[in-house]
Amino acid sequence: MTKNIELTVEEKLQNLFGLQSIDSQIDEIKVLRGELPMEVNDLEDEITGLQSRVSKLEDEIKGLQQSISDNENGISAAKALVEKYEGQQGNVKNNREFDALTKEIELQNLEVQLSEKKIRDANTEIKGKEEYLTTSQEKLSTREADLVRKKLELEEIVAKTEKDEAKLTKKSTSQQKKIEDRLLVAYHRIRNNYRNGLAVVTIERDSCGGCFAKIPPQRQLEIRQRKRLILCEHCGRV
């Protein structure tokens, strides 16, 4: 059967309902997988962010440790100058030279005090960052373990269902060839409007099988006659 052959309304309905049945089976397989693919993607994104955070913290700690080392070297250099200037004070020829050396000693002592403060501040900052780093590393380790587990779950489900899904997808493609383009476009549009993917439904207890709205007896009679495609007045399903 091809799209070029003129079909009756009943045949069109049967083809649409057949396609819906196949696509619903594919939907059930995807539901079986649940939100695992999304959870895997979310975990991968979170792990990337945590890895970036850990790397940044490690770099910041290294920078602070280098700053401490530089300040310690600065203290050593300043103390050496103080010792040098104090030695020179014993050989000055006048008060002017003595005062100049005294100012240099005071300046170097201030440098020592400033460097010591920077070292204390850096050590405090390192302690805070190391605590944050430990927490981030623990969280990263937990998320990586979660990702391994979720991937294994997903792989198991995919392994069980991929053959069935491939067969059904092939059947769906074949079934779509029996349906005229205009109806196929409408079918996909309606399917995309609803989370359950139902575009073609039956009457259940005098109600639409999609939205469960009551269908008047006269409209039910028209549906049973299958003289034209009828859409639900409430949800737009066939």
mmCIF file of C-alpha atoms in Angstrom:
data_model
loop_
_atom_site.group_PDB
_atom_site.id
_atom_site.type_symbol
_atom_site.label_atom_id
_atom_site.label_comp_id
_atom_site.label_asym_id
_atom_site.label_seq_id
_atom_site.Cartn_x
_atom_site.Cartn_y
_atom_site.Cartn_z
ATOM 1 C CA MET A 1 0.000 0.000 0.000
ATOM 2 C CA THR A 2 1.368 3.441 -0.875
ATOM 3 C CA LYS A 3 0.379 7.027 -0.252
ATOM 4 C CA ASN A 4 -0.606 7.399 -3.905
ATOM 5 C CA ILE A 5 -3.547 4.976 -3.515
ATOM 6 C CA GLU A 6 -6.775 6.641 -2.399
ATOM 7 C CA LEU A 7 -7.809 5.153 0.921
ATOM 8 C CA THR A 8 -11.160 5.078 2.657
ATOM 9 C CA VAL A 9 -11.574 6.961 5.918
ATOM 10 C CA GLU A 10 -11.691 3.634 7.754
ATOM 11 C CA GLU A 11 -8.392 2.557 6.185
ATOM 12 C CA LYS A 12 -6.821 5.887 7.089
ATOM 13 C CA LEU A 13 -8.005 5.442 10.670
ATOM 14 C CA GLN A 14 -6.666 1.884 10.812
ATOM 15 C CA ASN A 15 -3.279 3.037 9.515
ATOM 16 C CA LEU A 16 -3.138 5.907 12.011
ATOM 17 C CA PHE A 17 -4.170 3.666 14.889
ATOM 18 C CA GLY A 18 -1.621 1.069 13.799
ATOM 19 C CA LEU A 19 1.100 3.714 13.827
ATOM 20 C CA GLN A 20 -0.044 4.931 17.218
ATOM 21 C CA SER A 21 0.116 1.384 18.612
ATOM 22 C CA ILE A 22 3.675 0.938 17.364
ATOM 23 C CA ASP A 23 4.833 4.353 18.589
ATOM 24 C CA SER A 24 3.213 3.745 21.984
ATOM 25 C CA GLN A 25 5.283 0.582 22.369
ATOM 26 C CA ILE A 26 8.408 2.640 21.596
ATOM 27 C CA ASP A 27 7.257 5.192 24.182
ATOM 28 C CA GLU A 28 6.888 2.419 26.775
ATOM 29 C CA ILE A 29 10.490 1.373 26.182
ATOM 30 C CA LYS A 30 11.643 4.965 26.694
ATOM 31 C CA VAL A 31 9.569 5.173 29.890
ATOM 32 C CA LEU A 32 11.261 1.971 31.051
ATOM 33 C CA ARG A 33 14.567 3.778 30.784
ATOM 34 C CA GLY A 34 12.945 6.509 32.826
ATOM 35 C CA GLU A 35 14.966 9.609 33.534
ATOM 36 C CA LEU A 36 18.273 7.737 33.590
ATOM 37 C CA PRO A 37 19.659 9.393 30.418
ATOM 38 C CA MET A 38 18.865 12.825 31.861
ATOM 39 C CA GLU A 39 20.324 11.850 35.237
ATOM 40 C CA VAL A 40 23.514 10.637 33.535
ATOM 41 C CA ASN A 41 23.816 13.936 31.630
ATOM 42 C CA ASP A 42 23.167 15.963 34.791
ATOM 43 C CA LEU A 43 25.796 13.977 36.713
ATOM 44 C CA GLU A 44 28.338 14.441 33.925
ATOM 45 C CA ASP A 45 27.718 18.208 33.958
ATOM 46 C CA GLU A 46 27.976 18.336 37.763
ATOM 47 C CA ILE A 47 31.205 16.313 37.742
ATOM 48 C CA THR A 48 32.719 18.643 35.141
ATOM 49 C CA GLY A 49 31.841 21.604 37.370
ATOM 50 C CA LEU A 50 33.285 19.908 40.468
ATOM 51 C CA GLN A 51 36.486 18.988 38.641
ATOM 52 C CA SER A 52 36.858 22.615 37.563
ATOM 53 C CA ARG A 53 36.241 23.785 41.147
ATOM 54 C CA VAL A 54 38.790 21.324 42.600
ATOM 55 C CA SER A 55 41.407 22.330 40.021
ATOM 56 C CA LYS A 56 40.818 26.023 40.728
ATOM 57 C CA LEU A 57 41.088 25.521 44.496
ATOM 58 C CA GLU A 58 44.314 23.546 44.109
ATOM 59 C CA ASP A 59 45.783 26.330 41.961
ATOM 60 C CA GLU A 60 44.684 28.974 44.476
ATOM 61 C CA ILE A 61 46.259 27.040 47.372
ATOM 62 C CA LYS A 62 49.498 26.652 45.409
ATOM 63 C CA GLY A 63 49.454 30.398 44.726
ATOM 64 C CA LEU A 64 49.010 31.176 48.415
ATOM 65 C CA GLN A 65 51.776 28.754 49.361
ATOM 66 C CA GLN A 66 54.062 30.470 46.852
ATOM 67 C CA SER A 67 53.091 33.828 48.346
ATOM 68 C CA ILE A 68 54.056 32.525 51.811
ATOM 69 C CA SER A 69 57.383 31.322 50.463
ATOM 70 C CA ASP A 70 58.026 34.706 48.808
ATOM 71 C CA ASN A 71 57.176 36.558 52.019
ATOM 72 C CA GLU A 72 59.415 34.245 54.061
ATOM 73 C CA ASN A 73 62.257 35.013 51.663
ATOM 74 C CA GLY A 74 61.407 38.695 52.013
ATOM 75 C CA ILE A 75 61.590 38.444 55.805
ATOM 76 C CA SER A 76 64.985 36.767 55.607
ATOM 77 C CA ALA A 77 66.242 39.466 53.258
ATOM 78 C CA ALA A 78 64.839 42.272 55.467
ATOM 79 C CA LYS A 79 66.387 40.797 58.620
ATOM 80 C CA ALA A 80 69.734 40.477 56.845
ATOM 81 C CA LEU A 81 69.535 44.168 55.921
ATOM 82 C CA VAL A 82 68.623 45.091 59.514
ATOM 83 C CA GLU A 83 71.663 43.204 60.730
ATOM 84 C CA LYS A 84 73.817 44.904 58.104
ATOM 85 C CA TYR A 85 72.537 48.401 58.936
ATOM 86 C CA GLU A 86 72.912 47.834 62.683
ATOM 87 C CA GLY A 87 76.547 46.867 62.061
ATOM 88 C CA GLN A 88 77.079 49.986 59.982
ATOM 89 C CA GLN A 89 75.676 52.217 62.756
ATOM 90 C CA GLY A 90 78.814 51.520 64.799
ATOM 91 C CA ASN A 91 80.979 53.051 62.087
ATOM 92 C CA VAL A 92 79.053 56.218 61.229
ATOM 93 C CA LYS A 93 80.814 59.540 61.227
ATOM 94 C CA ASN A 94 77.860 61.783 62.124
ATOM 95 C CA ASN A 95 74.266 61.854 63.364
ATOM 96 C CA ARG A 96 72.915 62.300 59.861
ATOM 97 C CA GLU A 97 74.283 58.918 58.722
ATOM 98 C CA PHE A 98 73.115 57.314 61.990
ATOM 99 C CA ASP A 99 69.548 58.637 61.502
ATOM 100 C CA ALA A 100 69.519 57.468 57.892
ATOM 101 C CA LEU A 101 70.501 53.962 58.944
ATOM 102 C CA THR A 102 67.935 54.025 61.745
ATOM 103 C CA LYS A 103 65.192 54.863 59.226
ATOM 104 C CA GLU A 104 66.326 51.996 56.983
ATOM 105 C CA ILE A 105 66.212 49.614 59.957
ATOM 106 C CA GLU A 106 62.700 50.796 60.845
ATOM 107 C CA LEU A 107 61.615 50.381 57.220
ATOM 108 C CA GLN A 108 62.949 46.824 57.043
ATOM 109 C CA ASN A 109 61.314 45.951 60.376
ATOM 110 C CA LEU A 110 58.023 47.231 58.956
ATOM 111 C CA GLU A 111 58.580 45.014 55.906
ATOM 112 C CA VAL A 112 59.073 42.068 58.251
ATOM 113 C CA GLN A 113 55.847 42.855 60.116
ATOM 114 C CA LEU A 114 53.913 43.304 56.870
ATOM 115 C CA SER A 115 55.250 40.031 55.458
ATOM 116 C CA GLU A 116 54.414 38.204 58.683
ATOM 117 C CA LYS A 117 50.824 39.544 58.480
ATOM 118 C CA LYS A 118 50.567 38.421 54.857
ATOM 119 C CA ILE A 119 51.787 34.966 55.878
ATOM 120 C CA ARG A 120 49.182 34.736 58.672
ATOM 121 C CA ASP A 121 46.409 35.865 56.330
ATOM 122 C CA ALA A 122 47.547 33.418 53.658
ATOM 123 C CA ASN A 123 47.632 30.528 56.152
ATOM 124 C CA THR A 124 44.105 31.387 57.294
ATOM 125 C CA GLU A 125 42.916 31.532 53.683
ATOM 126 C CA ILE A 126 44.658 28.244 52.879
ATOM 127 C CA LYS A 127 42.928 26.550 55.806
ATOM 128 C CA GLY A 128 39.518 27.674 54.551
ATOM 129 C CA LYS A 129 40.265 26.656 50.967
ATOM 130 C CA GLU A 130 41.639 23.267 52.057
ATOM 131 C CA GLU A 131 38.409 22.566 53.966
ATOM 132 C CA TYR A 132 36.366 23.565 50.903
ATOM 133 C CA LEU A 133 38.679 21.473 48.708
ATOM 134 C CA THR A 134 38.199 18.397 50.910
ATOM 135 C CA THR A 135 34.408 18.821 50.789
ATOM 136 C CA SER A 136 34.497 19.292 47.001
ATOM 137 C CA GLN A 137 36.733 16.252 46.493
ATOM 138 C CA GLU A 138 34.441 14.094 48.635
ATOM 139 C CA LYS A 139 31.416 15.300 46.675
ATOM 140 C CA LEU A 140 33.251 14.680 43.388
ATOM 141 C CA SER A 141 34.122 11.144 44.472
ATOM 142 C CA THR A 142 30.492 10.469 45.418
ATOM 143 C CA ARG A 143 29.162 11.855 42.131
ATOM 144 C CA GLU A 144 31.678 9.841 40.113
ATOM 145 C CA ALA A 145 30.524 6.670 41.882
ATOM 146 C CA ASP A 146 26.887 7.659 41.208
ATOM 147 C CA LEU A 147 27.703 8.175 37.530
ATOM 148 C CA VAL A 148 29.309 4.745 37.193
ATOM 149 C CA ARG A 149 26.238 3.152 38.805
ATOM 150 C CA LYS A 150 23.744 5.104 36.684
ATOM 151 C CA LYS A 151 25.643 4.330 33.480
ATOM 152 C CA LEU A 152 25.624 0.622 34.304
ATOM 153 C CA GLU A 153 21.869 0.761 34.965
ATOM 154 C CA LEU A 154 21.291 2.577 31.682
ATOM 155 C CA GLU A 155 23.518 0.184 29.727
ATOM 156 C CA GLU A 156 21.640 -2.810 31.139
ATOM 157 C CA ILE A 157 18.259 -1.345 30.203
ATOM 158 C CA VAL A 158 19.452 -0.303 26.744
ATOM 159 C CA ALA A 159 20.917 -3.777 26.158
ATOM 160 C CA LYS A 160 17.562 -5.343 27.032
ATOM 161 C CA THR A 161 15.459 -2.982 24.930
ATOM 162 C CA GLU A 162 17.555 -1.746 21.995
ATOM 163 C CA LYS A 163 16.702 -4.726 19.749
ATOM 164 C CA ASP A 164 12.983 -4.338 20.409
ATOM 165 C CA GLU A 165 13.196 -0.593 19.885
ATOM 166 C CA ALA A 166 15.066 -1.034 16.595
ATOM 167 C CA LYS A 167 12.412 -3.448 15.316
ATOM 168 C CA LEU A 168 9.575 -1.169 16.389
ATOM 169 C CA THR A 169 11.271 1.898 14.887
ATOM 170 C CA LYS A 170 11.565 0.026 11.587
ATOM 171 C CA LYS A 171 7.876 -0.932 11.788
ATOM 172 C CA SER A 172 6.955 2.676 12.571
ATOM 173 C CA THR A 173 8.865 3.929 9.542
ATOM 174 C CA SER A 174 7.147 1.339 7.343
ATOM 175 C CA GLN A 175 3.721 2.187 8.773
ATOM 176 C CA GLN A 176 4.246 5.916 8.167
ATOM 177 C CA LYS A 177 4.619 5.218 4.442
ATOM 178 C CA LYS A 178 0.973 4.126 4.402
ATOM 179 C CA ILE A 179 -0.218 7.521 5.663
ATOM 180 C CA GLU A 180 -0.579 10.647 3.559
ATOM 181 C CA ASP A 181 1.788 13.494 4.385
ATOM 182 C CA ARG A 182 -0.913 15.869 5.647
ATOM 183 C CA LEU A 183 -2.212 13.350 8.178
ATOM 184 C CA LEU A 184 1.291 12.328 9.198
ATOM 185 C CA VAL A 185 2.263 15.922 9.953
ATOM 186 C CA ALA A 186 -0.908 16.377 12.018
ATOM 187 C CA TYR A 187 -0.263 13.087 13.832
ATOM 188 C CA HIS A 188 3.269 14.081 14.852
ATOM 189 C CA ARG A 189 2.115 17.558 15.859
ATOM 190 C CA ILE A 190 -0.573 16.146 18.153
ATOM 191 C CA ARG A 191 1.852 13.554 19.587
ATOM 192 C CA ASN A 192 4.358 16.272 20.413
ATOM 193 C CA ASN A 193 1.681 18.216 22.290
ATOM 194 C CA TYR A 194 1.189 15.503 24.895
ATOM 195 C CA ARG A 195 3.652 13.829 27.264
ATOM 196 C CA ASN A 196 2.018 10.416 26.784
ATOM 197 C CA GLY A 197 2.417 10.740 22.997
ATOM 198 C CA LEU A 198 -1.190 9.782 22.266
ATOM 199 C CA ALA A 199 -2.505 11.307 19.048
ATOM 200 C CA VAL A 200 -5.041 8.605 18.110
ATOM 201 C CA VAL A 201 -7.320 7.243 20.837
ATOM 202 C CA THR A 202 -10.392 5.070 21.272
ATOM 203 C CA ILE A 203 -13.674 5.821 23.035
ATOM 204 C CA GLU A 204 -13.616 4.553 26.618
ATOM 205 C CA ARG A 205 -16.805 4.625 28.698
ATOM 206 C CA ASP A 206 -18.365 7.202 26.391
ATOM 207 C CA SER A 207 -15.320 9.419 26.829
ATOM 208 C CA CYS A 208 -12.234 10.431 24.870
ATOM 209 C CA GLY A 209 -9.426 7.974 25.601
ATOM 210 C CA GLY A 210 -6.986 10.862 25.724
ATOM 211 C CA CYS A 211 -8.518 13.591 27.872
ATOM 212 C CA PHE A 212 -11.509 11.579 29.243
ATOM 213 C CA ALA A 213 -13.974 14.285 28.262
ATOM 214 C CA LYS A 214 -17.512 13.013 27.715
ATOM 215 C CA ILE A 215 -18.476 12.477 24.062
ATOM 216 C CA PRO A 216 -22.133 13.199 23.146
ATOM 217 C CA PRO A 217 -24.093 10.214 21.742
ATOM 218 C CA GLN A 218 -24.554 11.929 18.350
ATOM 219 C CA ARG A 219 -20.782 12.475 18.025
ATOM 220 C CA GLN A 220 -20.158 8.838 19.018
ATOM 221 C CA LEU A 221 -22.478 7.733 16.232
ATOM 222 C CA GLU A 222 -20.524 9.846 13.726
ATOM 223 C CA ILE A 223 -17.268 8.303 14.938
ATOM 224 C CA ARG A 224 -18.628 4.764 14.561
ATOM 225 C CA GLN A 225 -19.773 5.487 11.012
ATOM 226 C CA ARG A 226 -16.113 6.255 10.101
ATOM 227 C CA LYS A 227 -17.111 8.601 7.308
ATOM 228 C CA ARG A 228 -14.594 11.263 8.322
ATOM 229 C CA LEU A 229 -11.740 11.814 10.728
ATOM 230 C CA ILE A 230 -13.052 13.405 13.902
ATOM 231 C CA LEU A 231 -10.968 15.301 16.445
ATOM 232 C CA CYS A 232 -11.827 15.603 20.115
ATOM 233 C CA GLU A 233 -13.321 19.023 20.799
ATOM 234 C CA HIS A 234 -11.354 19.278 24.048
ATOM 235 C CA CYS A 235 -7.867 17.880 23.342
ATOM 236 C CA GLY A 236 -7.694 17.719 19.535
ATOM 237 C CA ARG A 237 -6.794 14.025 19.391
ATOM 238 C CA VAL A 238 -8.091 11.819 16.537
#
